[in-house]
Coordinates of C-alpha atoms and ligand atoms in Angstrom, one line a residue:
M685 CA 64.7 31.9 -4.6
N686 CA 67.5 33.1 -6.8
L687 CA 70.6 34.7 -5.0
K688 CA 70.1 38.0 -6.8
D689 CA 66.5 38.3 -5.7
L690 CA 67.4 37.3 -2.1
Y691 CA 70.1 39.8 -2.0
I692 CA 68.1 42.7 -3.5
D693 CA 65.1 41.9 -1.2
F694 CA 67.3 41.8 1.9
F695 CA 68.9 45.2 1.2
K696 CA 65.7 46.7 0.3
S697 CA 64.4 45.7 3.7
K698 CA 67.4 47.7 5.1
G699 CA 66.2 50.9 3.4
H700 CA 68.3 50.4 0.2
K701 CA 66.9 51.5 -3.3
Q702 CA 67.7 49.1 -6.2
I703 CA 69.5 50.9 -9.0
P704 CA 69.6 49.3 -12.5
S705 CA 72.7 47.7 -13.8
A706 CA 74.7 50.1 -15.8
P707 CA 75.9 49.0 -19.4
V708 CA 79.1 46.9 -19.4
V709 CA 80.8 49.6 -21.6
P710 CA 81.1 52.7 -19.4
E711 CA 80.0 56.0 -20.8
N712 CA 82.1 59.0 -20.4
D713 CA 84.7 57.1 -18.3
P714 CA 87.6 56.2 -20.5
S715 CA 89.8 54.8 -17.5
V716 CA 88.4 51.4 -18.3
L717 CA 87.2 49.4 -21.4
F718 CA 84.5 47.6 -19.4
N719 CA 82.9 48.1 -15.9
I720 CA 84.9 46.0 -13.6
A721 CA 82.9 46.3 -10.4
G722 CA 79.6 47.5 -9.3
M723 CA 81.1 50.8 -8.0
Q724 CA 82.5 51.8 -11.3
P725 CA 79.4 53.5 -12.6
L726 CA 79.0 55.1 -9.1
I727 CA 82.3 56.9 -9.0
P728 CA 80.9 60.4 -9.3
Y729 CA 78.5 59.7 -6.4
L730 CA 81.3 58.3 -4.3
M731 CA 83.2 61.4 -5.0
G732 CA 80.4 63.5 -3.4
Q733 CA 77.7 64.1 -6.2
T734 CA 74.1 63.5 -4.9
H735 CA 72.5 60.4 -6.2
P736 CA 69.0 60.7 -7.4
Y737 CA 68.1 57.5 -5.5
G738 CA 69.4 58.6 -2.2
T739 CA 72.1 57.4 0.1
R740 CA 71.5 53.6 0.4
L741 CA 71.7 51.8 -2.9
C742 CA 71.9 48.2 -4.1
N743 CA 72.1 46.3 -7.4
Y744 CA 73.4 43.5 -9.6
Q745 CA 75.9 44.9 -12.0
K746 CA 77.2 43.3 -15.2
C747 CA 81.0 43.3 -15.0
I748 CA 83.8 42.1 -17.3
R749 CA 87.3 41.5 -16.4
T750 CA 89.7 40.4 -19.0
V751 CA 93.0 40.4 -17.2
D752 CA 92.7 36.7 -16.6
L753 CA 91.2 35.8 -20.0
E754 CA 93.9 33.2 -20.7
C755 CA 93.0 31.5 -17.3
V756 CA 89.5 30.8 -18.3
G757 CA 89.1 27.1 -18.7
D758 CA 89.7 26.3 -15.0
K759 CA 86.9 25.7 -12.5
T760 CA 86.7 29.3 -11.3
H761 CA 87.6 31.9 -13.9
H762 CA 85.1 33.9 -15.9
T763 CA 85.4 36.9 -18.1
F764 CA 81.9 38.1 -17.4
F765 CA 80.4 38.0 -14.1
E766 CA 77.6 39.7 -12.0
M767 CA 78.5 41.6 -8.8
L768 CA 76.0 42.1 -6.1
G769 CA 76.6 45.3 -4.3
N770 CA 75.2 47.5 -1.6
W771 CA 76.4 51.1 -1.1
S772 CA 76.2 53.8 1.5
L773 CA 76.9 57.3 0.2
G774 CA 77.8 59.1 3.4
D775 CA 75.0 57.2 5.3
Y776 CA 75.9 54.0 7.4
F777 CA 79.4 52.9 7.8
K778 CA 81.5 50.0 9.1
N779 CA 79.2 48.6 11.9
E780 CA 76.0 48.4 9.9
S781 CA 77.8 47.2 6.8
I782 CA 79.5 44.3 8.6
E783 CA 76.3 43.5 10.6
W784 CA 74.2 43.2 7.4
S785 CA 76.6 41.2 5.6
F786 CA 76.9 38.8 8.4
E787 CA 73.1 38.6 8.7
F788 CA 72.6 38.0 5.0
L789 CA 75.2 35.3 4.9
T790 CA 74.1 33.4 8.1
K791 CA 70.4 34.1 8.3
I792 CA 69.3 34.4 4.8
L793 CA 71.8 32.2 2.9
K794 CA 72.1 30.1 6.1
I795 CA 75.8 29.7 5.8
D796 CA 77.6 28.0 8.7
V797 CA 79.4 30.5 10.8
N798 CA 82.1 28.1 11.4
K799 CA 82.9 28.2 7.6
L800 CA 83.6 31.8 7.6
A801 CA 86.8 33.7 8.0
I802 CA 87.7 37.5 7.8
T803 CA 90.5 39.7 6.8
V804 CA 90.8 43.3 8.1
F805 CA 93.1 46.2 7.2
A806 CA 96.3 46.0 9.4
G807 CA 97.3 49.6 8.7
N808 CA 100.1 51.2 7.0
D809 CA 102.2 54.4 7.1
D810 CA 99.2 56.5 6.0
I811 CA 96.1 54.8 7.4
P812 CA 95.8 53.1 10.9
F813 CA 94.6 49.5 11.7
D814 CA 90.8 49.1 11.2
E815 CA 90.0 48.4 14.8
V816 CA 86.2 49.1 14.4
S817 CA 85.8 46.4 11.8
Y818 CA 87.9 44.0 13.9
N819 CA 85.9 44.5 16.9
K820 CA 82.6 44.3 15.1
W821 CA 83.5 40.8 13.7
L822 CA 84.5 39.7 17.2
S823 CA 81.2 40.9 18.6
L824 CA 79.4 38.8 15.9
G825 CA 81.1 35.7 17.2
I826 CA 83.9 35.4 14.8
T827 CA 87.0 34.1 16.6
K828 CA 90.3 35.8 16.8
E829 CA 91.9 32.9 15.0
R830 CA 89.6 33.4 12.1
I831 CA 90.4 37.1 11.6
A832 CA 93.6 37.9 9.7
K833 CA 95.1 41.4 9.5
T834 CA 96.8 42.1 6.2
S835 CA 97.7 45.5 4.6
D836 CA 98.3 44.9 1.0
D837 CA 95.1 42.8 0.2
N838 CA 92.9 45.0 2.4
F839 CA 92.9 48.2 0.5
W840 CA 90.7 48.5 -2.5
I841 CA 90.9 50.9 -5.4
A842 CA 89.5 50.4 -9.0
G843 CA 92.6 51.6 -10.8
S844 CA 95.5 53.8 -10.1
S845 CA 93.3 56.7 -8.9
G846 CA 89.9 57.4 -7.6
P847 CA 87.9 56.6 -4.5
C848 CA 89.4 54.0 -2.3
G849 CA 89.9 52.7 1.3
P850 CA 90.5 49.9 3.6
D851 CA 88.3 46.9 3.2
T852 CA 87.3 43.7 5.1
E853 CA 86.9 40.6 3.2
I854 CA 84.8 37.5 3.9
F855 CA 86.1 34.1 3.2
Y856 CA 84.3 30.8 2.9
W857 CA 85.8 27.3 3.5
Q858 CA 85.3 25.2 0.4
G859 CA 87.5 22.3 1.5
S860 CA 86.1 18.9 1.8
K861 CA 87.6 18.4 5.2
K862 CA 86.6 20.2 8.4
P863 CA 87.5 23.9 8.4
P864 CA 90.8 24.5 10.5
V865 CA 90.5 26.5 13.6
K866 CA 93.0 29.0 12.5
F867 CA 92.5 31.1 9.2
D868 CA 95.5 30.7 6.9
T869 CA 95.1 33.2 4.1
S870 CA 97.4 31.2 1.8
D871 CA 95.2 28.0 2.0
E872 CA 93.2 28.0 -1.2
N873 CA 90.4 26.2 0.3
W874 CA 89.3 29.5 1.7
V875 CA 87.6 31.6 -1.0
E876 CA 86.8 35.2 -0.9
I877 CA 83.1 35.7 -1.2
W878 CA 82.4 39.4 -0.3
N879 CA 84.3 42.5 0.0
N880 CA 83.2 45.5 2.1
V881 CA 85.3 48.6 1.1
F882 CA 85.1 51.6 3.4
M883 CA 85.7 54.4 1.0
E884 CA 86.8 57.3 2.9
F885 CA 89.8 58.4 0.6
N886 CA 90.5 59.5 -2.8
K887 CA 93.8 58.6 -4.4
N888 CA 94.7 61.7 -6.6
T889 CA 96.4 61.4 -9.9
D890 CA 99.7 62.6 -8.3
G891 CA 99.7 59.7 -5.9
T892 CA 98.6 61.6 -2.8
I893 CA 95.8 60.6 -0.7
S894 CA 93.0 62.9 0.4
E895 CA 89.8 62.5 2.3
L896 CA 86.5 62.2 0.5
P897 CA 83.8 64.6 1.3
K898 CA 81.8 61.7 2.8
K899 CA 82.5 58.3 4.2
N900 CA 81.0 55.6 1.9
V901 CA 80.6 51.9 1.9
D902 CA 81.0 49.9 -1.3
T903 CA 80.5 46.2 -1.1
G904 CA 80.8 43.5 -3.9
M905 CA 79.9 39.8 -3.9
G906 CA 80.4 37.6 -7.0
V907 CA 77.2 35.8 -8.1
E908 CA 79.0 32.9 -9.8
R909 CA 81.1 32.1 -6.9
V910 CA 78.4 32.3 -4.2
T911 CA 76.0 30.3 -6.3
A912 CA 78.5 27.4 -6.6
I913 CA 78.9 27.6 -2.9
L914 CA 75.3 27.4 -2.1
E915 CA 74.9 24.6 -4.5
K916 CA 77.8 22.8 -3.0
V917 CA 79.7 22.2 -6.2
D918 CA 83.5 22.8 -6.4
D919 CA 83.5 23.7 -10.1
N920 CA 81.6 27.0 -10.9
Y921 CA 80.6 25.6 -14.2
L922 CA 78.7 22.8 -12.5
S923 CA 76.2 25.3 -10.8
S924 CA 72.8 26.0 -12.2
I925 CA 74.0 29.1 -13.8
W926 CA 75.9 27.1 -16.5
K927 CA 74.1 23.8 -16.5
N928 CA 72.0 24.4 -19.6
T929 CA 74.8 25.8 -21.6
I930 CA 77.2 23.0 -20.8
D931 CA 74.4 20.5 -21.4
L932 CA 73.8 22.0 -24.9
I933 CA 77.6 22.1 -25.8
S934 CA 77.7 18.5 -24.6
K935 CA 74.7 17.6 -26.9
L936 CA 76.1 19.6 -29.9
S937 CA 79.6 17.8 -29.6
N938 CA 78.2 14.5 -28.6
L939 CA 80.8 14.6 -25.8
P940 CA 80.6 14.4 -22.1
Y941 CA 81.6 17.3 -19.9
K942 CA 84.1 15.2 -18.0
G943 CA 87.3 15.0 -20.0
N944 CA 86.3 18.0 -22.1
E945 CA 85.9 20.6 -19.3
K946 CA 88.4 23.1 -20.5
S947 CA 87.0 23.5 -24.0
M948 CA 83.4 23.5 -22.7
R949 CA 84.1 26.1 -20.1
I950 CA 85.9 28.4 -22.6
I951 CA 82.9 28.2 -25.1
A952 CA 80.4 28.7 -22.3
D953 CA 82.2 31.7 -20.7
H954 CA 83.4 33.4 -23.9
L955 CA 80.2 33.2 -25.7
R956 CA 78.2 34.5 -22.6
T957 CA 80.6 37.5 -22.4
S958 CA 80.3 38.1 -26.1
I959 CA 76.6 38.1 -25.9
F960 CA 76.5 40.7 -23.1
I961 CA 79.0 42.9 -24.9
I962 CA 77.2 42.7 -28.2
A963 CA 73.8 43.5 -26.5
D964 CA 75.2 46.6 -24.8
P965 CA 73.9 50.0 -25.8
A966 CA 77.4 51.0 -27.0
D967 CA 76.8 48.6 -29.9
I968 CA 80.4 47.1 -29.9
R969 CA 81.2 44.8 -32.8
P970 CA 84.4 42.7 -33.4
S971 CA 87.3 44.9 -34.5
N972 CA 91.0 45.2 -33.9
T973 CA 90.8 48.0 -31.2
E974 CA 89.6 48.4 -27.7
Q975 CA 86.4 46.6 -26.7
G976 CA 85.9 45.3 -30.2
Y977 CA 89.2 43.6 -30.0
I978 CA 88.4 41.9 -26.7
L979 CA 85.1 40.8 -28.4
R980 CA 86.9 39.3 -31.4
R981 CA 89.4 37.4 -29.2
L982 CA 86.6 36.0 -27.1
I983 CA 84.6 34.8 -30.2
R984 CA 87.6 33.3 -31.9
R985 CA 88.8 31.5 -28.9
A986 CA 85.3 30.0 -28.4
I987 CA 85.3 29.1 -32.1
R988 CA 88.6 27.4 -31.8
H989 CA 87.2 25.2 -29.0
I990 CA 84.1 24.5 -30.9
K991 CA 86.4 23.1 -33.5
T992 CA 88.3 21.2 -30.9
L993 CA 85.2 19.5 -29.7
G994 CA 84.3 18.5 -33.3
I995 CA 81.2 20.6 -33.4
D996 CA 80.6 21.5 -37.3
I997 CA 81.6 25.1 -37.5
N998 CA 78.8 25.7 -40.1
S999 CA 76.1 24.1 -38.0
N1000 CA 73.8 26.6 -36.3
W1001 CA 75.7 26.6 -32.9
E1002 CA 75.7 30.4 -32.6
S1003 CA 71.9 30.5 -32.7
K1004 CA 71.3 27.6 -30.4
L1005 CA 73.9 28.7 -27.8
T1006 CA 72.6 32.4 -27.9
D1007 CA 69.1 31.2 -27.3
I1008 CA 70.0 29.2 -24.1
I1009 CA 72.1 31.9 -22.7
V1010 CA 69.6 34.7 -23.5
K1011 CA 66.8 32.5 -21.9
Q1012 CA 69.0 32.2 -18.7
Y1013 CA 69.3 36.0 -18.3
Q1014 CA 66.5 37.8 -20.0
K1015 CA 64.4 38.2 -16.9
Y1016 CA 67.3 40.4 -15.4
Y1017 CA 68.5 41.8 -18.6
P1018 CA 65.8 42.4 -21.2
E1019 CA 68.2 44.0 -23.7
L1020 CA 69.5 40.4 -24.4
K1021 CA 66.1 39.3 -25.8
Q1022 CA 65.6 42.5 -27.7
K1023 CA 69.1 42.2 -29.4
K1024 CA 68.9 38.5 -30.0
E1025 CA 69.0 38.7 -33.7
T1026 CA 71.9 41.2 -33.7
I1027 CA 73.8 38.9 -31.4
I1028 CA 73.4 35.8 -33.6
N1029 CA 74.2 37.9 -36.7
T1030 CA 77.4 39.3 -35.3
L1031 CA 78.6 35.9 -34.2
K1032 CA 77.9 34.5 -37.6
I1033 CA 79.8 37.2 -39.4
E1034 CA 82.7 36.9 -37.1
K1035 CA 82.6 33.2 -37.6
E1036 CA 82.9 33.6 -41.4
K1037 CA 85.7 36.1 -41.1
F1038 CA 87.7 33.9 -38.9
N1039 CA 87.2 30.9 -41.1
K1040 CA 88.8 33.1 -43.9
T1041 CA 91.8 34.1 -41.7
L1042 CA 92.0 30.5 -40.5
E1043 CA 92.6 29.4 -44.2
R1044 CA 95.2 32.1 -44.9
G1045 CA 96.8 31.3 -41.6
L1046 CA 97.1 27.7 -42.5
K1047 CA 98.7 28.5 -45.8
K1048 CA 101.2 30.7 -44.0
F1049 CA 102.0 27.9 -41.6
E1050 CA 102.5 25.3 -44.3
K1051 CA 104.8 27.7 -46.2
A1052 CA 106.9 28.3 -43.2
I1053 CA 107.5 24.7 -42.4
Q1054 CA 108.6 23.9 -45.8
N1055 CA 112.0 25.2 -45.1
S1056 CA 112.2 24.7 -41.3
H1057 CA 111.5 22.2 -38.7
H1058 CA 111.0 24.7 -36.1
I1059 CA 108.4 27.4 -35.3
D1060 CA 109.9 30.3 -33.6
G1061 CA 108.3 32.6 -31.3
T1062 CA 108.0 35.5 -33.9
L1063 CA 106.0 33.3 -36.3
A1064 CA 103.9 31.8 -33.5
F1065 CA 103.1 35.2 -32.5
H1066 CA 102.5 36.4 -36.0
L1067 CA 100.0 33.5 -36.5
F1068 CA 98.3 34.5 -33.3
D1069 CA 98.2 38.3 -33.9
T1070 CA 97.6 38.4 -37.6
Y1071 CA 95.5 35.3 -38.3
G1072 CA 93.9 34.9 -34.9
F1073 CA 95.5 31.5 -34.2
P1074 CA 95.7 30.7 -30.4
L1075 CA 99.0 29.3 -29.5
E1076 CA 97.4 25.9 -28.8
L1077 CA 96.4 25.7 -32.4
T1078 CA 99.8 26.3 -33.8
V1079 CA 101.2 23.8 -31.2
E1080 CA 98.6 21.2 -32.2
L1081 CA 99.2 21.7 -36.1
A1082 CA 103.0 21.5 -35.4
K1083 CA 102.6 18.3 -33.3
E1084 CA 101.0 16.6 -36.4
K1085 CA 104.0 17.5 -38.5
N1086 CA 106.5 16.5 -35.8
I1087 CA 107.7 20.1 -35.5
D1088 CA 108.4 21.9 -32.3
V1089 CA 107.2 25.3 -31.4
D1090 CA 109.2 27.9 -29.3
I1091 CA 106.5 28.5 -26.6
E1092 CA 108.8 30.5 -24.5
G1093 CA 109.6 32.7 -27.5
F1094 CA 105.9 33.2 -28.2
K1095 CA 105.3 34.1 -24.6
Q1096 CA 108.1 36.5 -24.8
K1097 CA 106.6 38.3 -27.9
F1098 CA 103.3 38.2 -26.3
M1099 CA 104.5 39.9 -23.1
E1100 CA 106.2 42.5 -25.2
H1101 CA 103.0 43.1 -27.1
Q1102 CA 101.0 43.3 -23.9
E1103 CA 103.4 45.6 -22.4
K1104 CA 103.2 47.9 -25.5
S1105 CA 99.5 48.0 -25.4
R1106 CA 99.4 48.5 -21.6
T1107 CA 101.7 51.4 -22.1
A1108 CA 99.6 52.7 -24.9
T1109 CA 96.5 52.2 -22.9
A1110 CA 98.0 53.8 -19.8
L1111 CA 99.1 56.8 -21.8
K1112 CA 95.7 57.1 -23.6
F1113 CA 93.7 56.8 -20.3
K1114 CA 96.0 58.6 -18.1
G1115 CA 93.7 60.3 -15.6
G1116 CA 90.3 59.0 -16.5
L1117 CA 87.1 60.2 -15.0
A1118 CA 87.9 58.2 -11.8
G1119 CA 90.7 60.8 -11.4
N1120 CA 87.9 63.4 -12.0
Q1121 CA 90.2 65.5 -14.2
E1122 CA 89.0 68.9 -15.0
I1123 CA 89.5 68.5 -18.7
E1124 CA 87.4 65.5 -18.9
I1125 CA 84.6 67.2 -17.1
K1126 CA 84.8 70.0 -19.7
Y1127 CA 84.7 67.5 -22.6
H1128 CA 81.7 66.2 -21.1
T1129 CA 79.9 69.5 -21.1
A1130 CA 81.2 70.3 -24.6
T1131 CA 79.6 66.8 -25.6
H1132 CA 76.1 68.3 -24.7
L1133 CA 76.8 71.5 -26.5
L1134 CA 77.8 69.6 -29.6
N1135 CA 74.8 67.5 -29.5
A1136 CA 72.5 70.6 -29.3
A1137 CA 74.4 72.3 -32.1
L1138 CA 74.1 69.3 -34.4
K1139 CA 70.4 69.3 -33.8
Q1140 CA 70.0 73.0 -34.8
I1141 CA 72.3 72.8 -37.8
I1142 CA 71.7 69.4 -39.2
G1143 CA 68.2 68.7 -38.0
K1144 CA 66.2 67.3 -35.2
G1145 CA 66.7 63.8 -36.4
V1146 CA 70.2 63.8 -35.1
H1147 CA 70.6 61.7 -32.0
Q1148 CA 73.6 60.7 -29.9
K1149 CA 74.9 57.2 -30.6
G1150 CA 77.8 57.1 -28.3
S1151 CA 80.5 59.2 -26.9
N1152 CA 84.0 58.6 -25.6
I1153 CA 86.3 61.1 -23.7
T1154 CA 90.0 61.2 -23.0
S1155 CA 92.0 63.9 -21.5
E1156 CA 93.1 64.8 -25.1
R1157 CA 89.9 64.8 -27.1
M1158 CA 86.2 64.0 -27.2
R1159 CA 84.6 61.7 -29.8
F1160 CA 80.9 61.9 -30.4
D1161 CA 78.7 59.6 -32.6
F1162 CA 75.5 60.6 -33.9
S1163 CA 72.9 59.4 -36.3
C1164 CA 73.0 61.2 -39.8
D1165 CA 72.5 60.1 -43.2
H1166 CA 75.2 62.1 -44.9
K1167 CA 78.8 63.2 -44.6
L1168 CA 78.8 66.8 -43.1
T1169 CA 79.8 69.5 -45.6
D1170 CA 82.6 71.9 -44.8
I1171 CA 79.9 74.7 -44.2
E1172 CA 77.9 72.4 -41.9
K1173 CA 80.9 71.6 -39.9
Q1174 CA 81.9 75.4 -39.6
K1175 CA 78.4 76.2 -38.6
V1176 CA 78.3 73.6 -35.9
E1177 CA 81.7 74.6 -34.5
D1178 CA 80.7 78.3 -34.6
L1179 CA 77.5 77.6 -32.7
V1180 CA 79.2 75.7 -29.9
N1181 CA 81.8 78.5 -29.6
K1182 CA 78.9 81.1 -29.5
W1183 CA 77.4 79.3 -26.6
I1184 CA 80.7 79.0 -24.9
D1185 CA 81.2 82.9 -25.3
E1186 CA 77.7 83.5 -23.9
S1187 CA 78.7 82.1 -20.6
L1188 CA 75.7 80.0 -20.3
P1189 CA 75.1 78.5 -16.8
V1190 CA 74.9 74.6 -16.4
T1191 CA 72.2 73.5 -13.9
V1192 CA 71.1 70.3 -12.6
K1193 CA 67.7 69.1 -11.6
E1194 CA 66.4 65.9 -10.2
M1195 CA 62.9 64.9 -11.5
P1196 CA 60.8 61.9 -12.3
K1197 CA 61.8 60.3 -15.6
D1198 CA 58.4 60.7 -17.2
E1199 CA 58.3 64.3 -16.4
A1200 CA 61.9 64.8 -17.6
L1201 CA 60.9 63.2 -21.0
K1202 CA 57.8 65.5 -21.2
T1203 CA 60.1 68.6 -20.9
G1204 CA 61.8 67.4 -24.0
A1205 CA 65.0 66.2 -22.2
E1206 CA 67.4 64.4 -24.5
C1207 CA 68.5 60.9 -23.6
M1208 CA 70.3 58.0 -25.2
F1209 CA 68.6 55.0 -23.8
I1210 CA 65.6 55.5 -21.9
E1211 CA 65.2 52.0 -20.5
K1212 CA 68.5 52.3 -18.6
Y1213 CA 67.5 55.2 -16.5
P1214 CA 66.1 55.0 -13.0
D1215 CA 62.6 56.4 -12.2
I1216 CA 64.1 59.5 -10.8
V1217 CA 66.7 61.1 -13.1
T1218 CA 69.1 63.9 -13.0
V1219 CA 68.7 66.5 -15.9
Y1220 CA 71.6 68.7 -16.9
S1221 CA 70.5 72.0 -18.6
I1222 CA 72.8 74.5 -20.3
G1223 CA 71.1 77.8 -20.5
D1224 CA 67.9 77.0 -22.4
I1225 CA 69.9 75.5 -25.4
S1226 CA 70.4 72.0 -24.0
K1227 CA 68.6 69.6 -21.6
E1228 CA 69.8 66.0 -21.1
L1229 CA 69.3 63.2 -18.8
C1230 CA 72.8 62.6 -17.5
G1231 CA 74.7 61.5 -14.4
G1232 CA 77.3 64.4 -14.7
P1233 CA 79.7 65.7 -13.7
H1234 CA 79.8 69.0 -15.7
V1235 CA 81.3 72.5 -15.4
K1236 CA 79.3 75.3 -13.9
N1237 CA 79.5 77.7 -16.8
T1238 CA 80.2 77.2 -20.5
K1239 CA 82.8 80.0 -20.3
E1240 CA 85.1 77.5 -18.7
L1241 CA 85.5 75.5 -21.9
G1242 CA 87.8 77.5 -23.9
K1243 CA 87.6 77.2 -27.8
F1244 CA 85.9 74.2 -29.3
I1245 CA 87.6 72.8 -32.5
I1246 CA 86.3 70.0 -34.7
K1247 CA 89.3 67.9 -35.8
K1248 CA 87.7 65.3 -37.9
E1249 CA 84.3 64.1 -39.2
E1250 CA 84.0 60.6 -40.4
S1251 CA 81.7 57.7 -40.8
S1252 CA 81.4 55.5 -37.7
S1253 CA 79.0 52.9 -39.1
S1254 CA 76.1 52.7 -41.5
G1255 CA 73.9 55.8 -40.8
V1256 CA 76.2 57.0 -38.0
R1257 CA 78.8 59.8 -38.2
R1258 CA 81.6 60.6 -35.8
I1259 CA 83.1 63.9 -34.8
K1260 CA 86.4 64.2 -33.0
A1261 CA 86.9 67.6 -31.3
I1262 CA 89.2 69.3 -28.9
L1263 CA 89.0 72.2 -26.5
K1264 CA 91.8 74.8 -26.4
G1265 CA 92.9 77.2 -24.0
S1266 CA 90.3 76.5 -21.3
M1267 CA 90.2 78.3 -18.0
S1268 CA 90.2 76.2 -14.7
S1269 CA 86.8 74.9 -13.8
S1270 CA 84.6 74.1 -11.0
V1271 CA 82.7 70.7 -10.9
G1272 CA 79.0 70.7 -10.4
G1273 CA 76.5 72.9 -11.7
A1274 CA 74.2 75.1 -9.5
K1275 CA 71.7 72.7 -8.0
T1276 CA 68.0 73.5 -8.1
H1277 CA 65.3 71.2 -6.8
D1278 CA 61.6 70.7 -7.8
K1279 CA 59.5 71.8 -5.1
Ligands
LIG1100 N1 84.7 47.4 -5.4 C1 85.0 46.3 -4.5 C2 85.3 45.1 -5.3 O1 85.1 45.1 -6.5 C3 83.8 46.0 -3.7 O2 82.6 46.1 -4.4 O3 85.7 44.1 -4.8

């Protein structure tokens, strides 16, 4: 049986409910571009909100981490991965969590105890040594020598603020020799396979730590890594997850995997991630900003390696590879099959675009070397940044002409650029939803009001297509076939402000999905909601399926001002709006329950 199925079945047998994988692009959480962990979509619940599925949850979650994008090409790095997770929302804590992890690994996966080692939180100035976890592991038969106490590596937080806590990590011996008696955390043969975080704290945006209303458990296990371990391969790309993809790349290029590993891994990894991004409900397409830019880099890097392997760029590789990757995952993520045509078209269009800049970049390159026998860092970075040339392409071209490239200079420019975008990102996302900032909660409620106002003024055919919130503004995309007139914009703005002035209460109800839809509740993507949903209502003017959080009363919002109305894509308009002079808010919404 597949690892994902074994995991879900096991935790269901321990009273957990399976929750669906959330989209890879978080909704209403501007603190990250992509979900980086299974817990990310659960932040409001870890912060104390009631989850409609109860207090014991499990799932497999689509995740994307791009910090190590440049490392992809080795045996272990991936940009997309699936994370298995189980959560306790104020239910069980350390003892049960550790016991079940141990049971799953040794009884279900039949992993030899002698190949396991553990780290536990050693304590720091604020939080004491995690004695409970330490003793629990001892009681399960892990020897003292195999339990390491560390501080820095045993505290988990998704970003700079939000729910967090000490963790205990489980390691597996992947070396070919017998595992040593003593666990040396710096020995790379020990690989981390599971992380159990005991989320008791919240790191506030001012850096202080406070206690969460409940003690939670958040665990995460990487599917790719554990599959490789179970299949006894020391290269993740040799596991059954990748086999069909690598075989196809090998066939398309007429080359063996051995000797061409790097390019084949990059193609396989980057295309898989691109496919998941394109299929996401957020409808991301290659662009030069945010998620779209990551998507562009992934596709272009994959194309570059497709060329390296000598695969004809104009052959139908994008369709064949999409086909095989979609087949691999469609059972778990049906959206891939539904969006297959879109995925293939998007890859095709980007391929054609890259081919064009590639030609222009080559001209620039030729011109530059007419007068010089050296490519400095600025030019190498310009080729990378403007023409989408990865450094290795520039180096390769230069080599053919016996010209050297200032690689260090390129790295320097690259780092400066990264630093700039990091700072920009940090500024932009300062205090995301993870920090649960009041203003973002207000914008979230304003989003519902705007959605309702557009329906009244423009027409019932208006539907939400996306939204994005920062602490400075809200952005709302909606289906509409025309540019809004000034009068329409004014009417929408006035109506939202009228509702704010009316001090409408915001209430939340849990109910079965079918019933919620019958009552006419709005929702963006019905397939992604669980069977029991939360419905937020604002007076009797708005009703939406939503995970919250929201303010209690519209009077907290202040004045709503539309700053811009523009086209987002064909048939989709975008409004940017701000709130001014809002009063301090209370998170939640009065809770009512169906009897
Ligand atoms: N959030 C933790 C992690 O990503 C455990 O799930 O490692």
